[in-house]
PDB file of C-alpha atoms in Angstrom:
ATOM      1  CA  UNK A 921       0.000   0.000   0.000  1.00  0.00           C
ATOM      2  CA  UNK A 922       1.683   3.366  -0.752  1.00  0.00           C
ATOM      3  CA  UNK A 923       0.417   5.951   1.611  1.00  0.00           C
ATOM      4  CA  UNK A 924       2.803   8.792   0.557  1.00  0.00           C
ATOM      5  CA  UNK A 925       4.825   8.586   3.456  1.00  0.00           C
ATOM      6  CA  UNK A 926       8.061   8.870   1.923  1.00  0.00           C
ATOM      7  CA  UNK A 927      10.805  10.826   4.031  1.00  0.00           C
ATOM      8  CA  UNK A 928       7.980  11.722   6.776  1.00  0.00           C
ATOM      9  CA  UNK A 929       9.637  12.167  10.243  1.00  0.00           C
ATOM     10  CA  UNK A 930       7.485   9.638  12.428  1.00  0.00           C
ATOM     11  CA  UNK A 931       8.691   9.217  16.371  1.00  0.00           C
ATOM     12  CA  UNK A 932       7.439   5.983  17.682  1.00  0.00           C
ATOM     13  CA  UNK A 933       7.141   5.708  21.148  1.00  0.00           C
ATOM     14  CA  UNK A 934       7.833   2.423  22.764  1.00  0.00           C
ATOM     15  CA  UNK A 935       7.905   1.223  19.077  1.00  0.00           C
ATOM     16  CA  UNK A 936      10.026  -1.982  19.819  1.00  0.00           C
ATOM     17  CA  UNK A 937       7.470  -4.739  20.483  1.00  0.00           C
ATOM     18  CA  UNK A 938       4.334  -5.679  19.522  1.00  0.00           C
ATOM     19  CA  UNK A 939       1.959  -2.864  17.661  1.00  0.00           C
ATOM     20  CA  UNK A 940       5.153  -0.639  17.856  1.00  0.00           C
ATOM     21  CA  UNK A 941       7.296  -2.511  16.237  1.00  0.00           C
ATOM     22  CA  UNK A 942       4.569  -3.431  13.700  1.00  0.00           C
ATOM     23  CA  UNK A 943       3.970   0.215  12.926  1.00  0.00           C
ATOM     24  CA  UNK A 944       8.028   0.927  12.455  1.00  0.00           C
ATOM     25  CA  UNK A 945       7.968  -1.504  10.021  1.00  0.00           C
ATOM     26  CA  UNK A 946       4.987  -0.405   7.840  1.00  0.00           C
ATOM     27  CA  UNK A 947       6.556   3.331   8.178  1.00  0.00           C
ATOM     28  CA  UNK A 948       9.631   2.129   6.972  1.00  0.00           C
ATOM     29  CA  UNK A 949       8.155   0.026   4.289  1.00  0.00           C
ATOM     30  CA  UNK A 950       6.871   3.507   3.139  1.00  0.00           C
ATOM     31  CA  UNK A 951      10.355   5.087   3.105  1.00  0.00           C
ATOM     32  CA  UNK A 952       9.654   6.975   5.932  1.00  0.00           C
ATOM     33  CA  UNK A 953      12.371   8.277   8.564  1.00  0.00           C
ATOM     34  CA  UNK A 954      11.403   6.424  11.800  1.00  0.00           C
ATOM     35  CA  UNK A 955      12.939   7.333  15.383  1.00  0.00           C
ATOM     36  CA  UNK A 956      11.666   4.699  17.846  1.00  0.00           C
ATOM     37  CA  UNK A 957      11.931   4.918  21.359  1.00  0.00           C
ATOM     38  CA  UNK A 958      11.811   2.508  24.217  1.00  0.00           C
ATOM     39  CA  UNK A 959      12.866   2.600  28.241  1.00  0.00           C
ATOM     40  CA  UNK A 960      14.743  -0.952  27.190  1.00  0.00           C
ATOM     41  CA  UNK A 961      17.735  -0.299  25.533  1.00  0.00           C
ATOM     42  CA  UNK A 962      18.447  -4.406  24.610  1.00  0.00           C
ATOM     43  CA  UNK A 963      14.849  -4.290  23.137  1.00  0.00           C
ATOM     44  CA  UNK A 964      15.632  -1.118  21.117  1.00  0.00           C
ATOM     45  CA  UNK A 965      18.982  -2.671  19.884  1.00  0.00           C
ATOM     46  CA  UNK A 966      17.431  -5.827  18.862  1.00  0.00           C
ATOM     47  CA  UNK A 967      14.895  -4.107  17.461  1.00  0.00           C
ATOM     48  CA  UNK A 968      17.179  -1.599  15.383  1.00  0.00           C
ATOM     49  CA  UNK A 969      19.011  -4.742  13.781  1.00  0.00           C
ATOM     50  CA  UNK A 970      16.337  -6.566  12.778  1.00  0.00           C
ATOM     51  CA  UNK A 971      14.731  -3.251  11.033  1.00  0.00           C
ATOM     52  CA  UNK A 972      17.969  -2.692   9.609  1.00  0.00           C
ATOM     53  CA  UNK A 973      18.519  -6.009   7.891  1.00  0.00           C
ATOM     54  CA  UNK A 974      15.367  -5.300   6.222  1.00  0.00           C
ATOM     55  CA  UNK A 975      15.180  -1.518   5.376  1.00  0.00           C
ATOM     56  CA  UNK A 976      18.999  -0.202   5.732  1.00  0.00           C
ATOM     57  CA  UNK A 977      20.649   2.147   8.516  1.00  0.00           C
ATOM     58  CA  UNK A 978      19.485   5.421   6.689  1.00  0.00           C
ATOM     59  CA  UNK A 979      16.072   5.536   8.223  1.00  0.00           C
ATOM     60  CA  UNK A 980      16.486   4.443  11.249  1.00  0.00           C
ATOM     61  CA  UNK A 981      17.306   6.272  14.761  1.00  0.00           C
ATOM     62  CA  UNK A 982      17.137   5.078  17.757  1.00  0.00           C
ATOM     63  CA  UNK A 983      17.274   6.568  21.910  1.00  0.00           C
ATOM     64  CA  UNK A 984      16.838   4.856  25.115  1.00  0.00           C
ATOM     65  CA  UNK A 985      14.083   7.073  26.910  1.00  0.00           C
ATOM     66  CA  UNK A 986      11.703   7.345  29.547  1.00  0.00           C
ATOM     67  CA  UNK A 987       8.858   9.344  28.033  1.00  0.00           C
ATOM     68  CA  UNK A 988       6.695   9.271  31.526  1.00  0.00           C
ATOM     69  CA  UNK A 989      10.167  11.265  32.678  1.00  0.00           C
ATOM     70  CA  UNK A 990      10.557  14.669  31.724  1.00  0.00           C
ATOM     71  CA  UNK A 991      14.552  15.161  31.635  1.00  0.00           C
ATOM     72  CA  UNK A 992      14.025  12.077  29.697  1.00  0.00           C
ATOM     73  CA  UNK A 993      11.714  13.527  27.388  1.00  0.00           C
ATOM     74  CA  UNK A 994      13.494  17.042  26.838  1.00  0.00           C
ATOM     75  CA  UNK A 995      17.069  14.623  25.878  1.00  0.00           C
ATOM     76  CA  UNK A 996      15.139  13.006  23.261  1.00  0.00           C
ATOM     77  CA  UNK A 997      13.440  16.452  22.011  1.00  0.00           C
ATOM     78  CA  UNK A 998      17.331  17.895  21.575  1.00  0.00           C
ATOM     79  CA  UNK A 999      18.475  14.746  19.663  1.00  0.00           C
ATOM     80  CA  UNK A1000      15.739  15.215  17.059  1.00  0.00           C
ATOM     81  CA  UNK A1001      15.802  18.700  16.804  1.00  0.00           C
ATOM     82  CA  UNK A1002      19.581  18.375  16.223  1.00  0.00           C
ATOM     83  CA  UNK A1003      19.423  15.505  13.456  1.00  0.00           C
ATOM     84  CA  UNK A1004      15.744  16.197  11.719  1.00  0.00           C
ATOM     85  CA  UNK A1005      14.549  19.851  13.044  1.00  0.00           C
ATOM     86  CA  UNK A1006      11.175  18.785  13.353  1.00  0.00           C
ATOM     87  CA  UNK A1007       8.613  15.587  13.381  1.00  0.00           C
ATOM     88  CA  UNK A1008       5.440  14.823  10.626  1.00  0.00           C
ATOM     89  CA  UNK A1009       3.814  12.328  13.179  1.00  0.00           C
ATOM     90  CA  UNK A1010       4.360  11.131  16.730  1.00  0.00           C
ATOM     91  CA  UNK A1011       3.289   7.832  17.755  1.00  0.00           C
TER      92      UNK A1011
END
């Protein structure tokens, strides 16, 4: 299905099992930039190579954060601001 999501900036919150993980994949099916989040960074690492394997590095960013954690949250906000500037849809 092409949605038109090509080169969207999608954050994905806890995106590294289950629906999360499902929805990475369909983004990056659509050649979309995905940064997924989790609290469990061996989850988000497995996670990032299996993506990987199947859509290349280029789309993919990943951060161990705490999103019910403010300090947390404000980390991850400077990350993306530095590498994208902004976000198309948060998840």
């Amino acid at each position: 299905m092409i949605l038109g999501l090509r080169n969207k900036k999608v954050l994905i919150t806890g995106g590294t099992r289950g629906i999360g993980s499902y929805i990475a994949h369909d983004f990056l099916a659509e050649k979309a930039k995905v940064w997924i989040v989790s609290r469990r960074l061996n989850q988000l690492l497995k996670t990032k190579k299996k993506l990987s394997r199947r859509f290349g590095d280029g789309f993919i960013h990943t951060k161990q954060c705490d999103c019910s954690d403010p300090s947390s949250l404000k980390n991850l906000k400077k990350e993306i601001q530095s590498e994208w500037k902004s976000l198309d849809i948060v998840i």
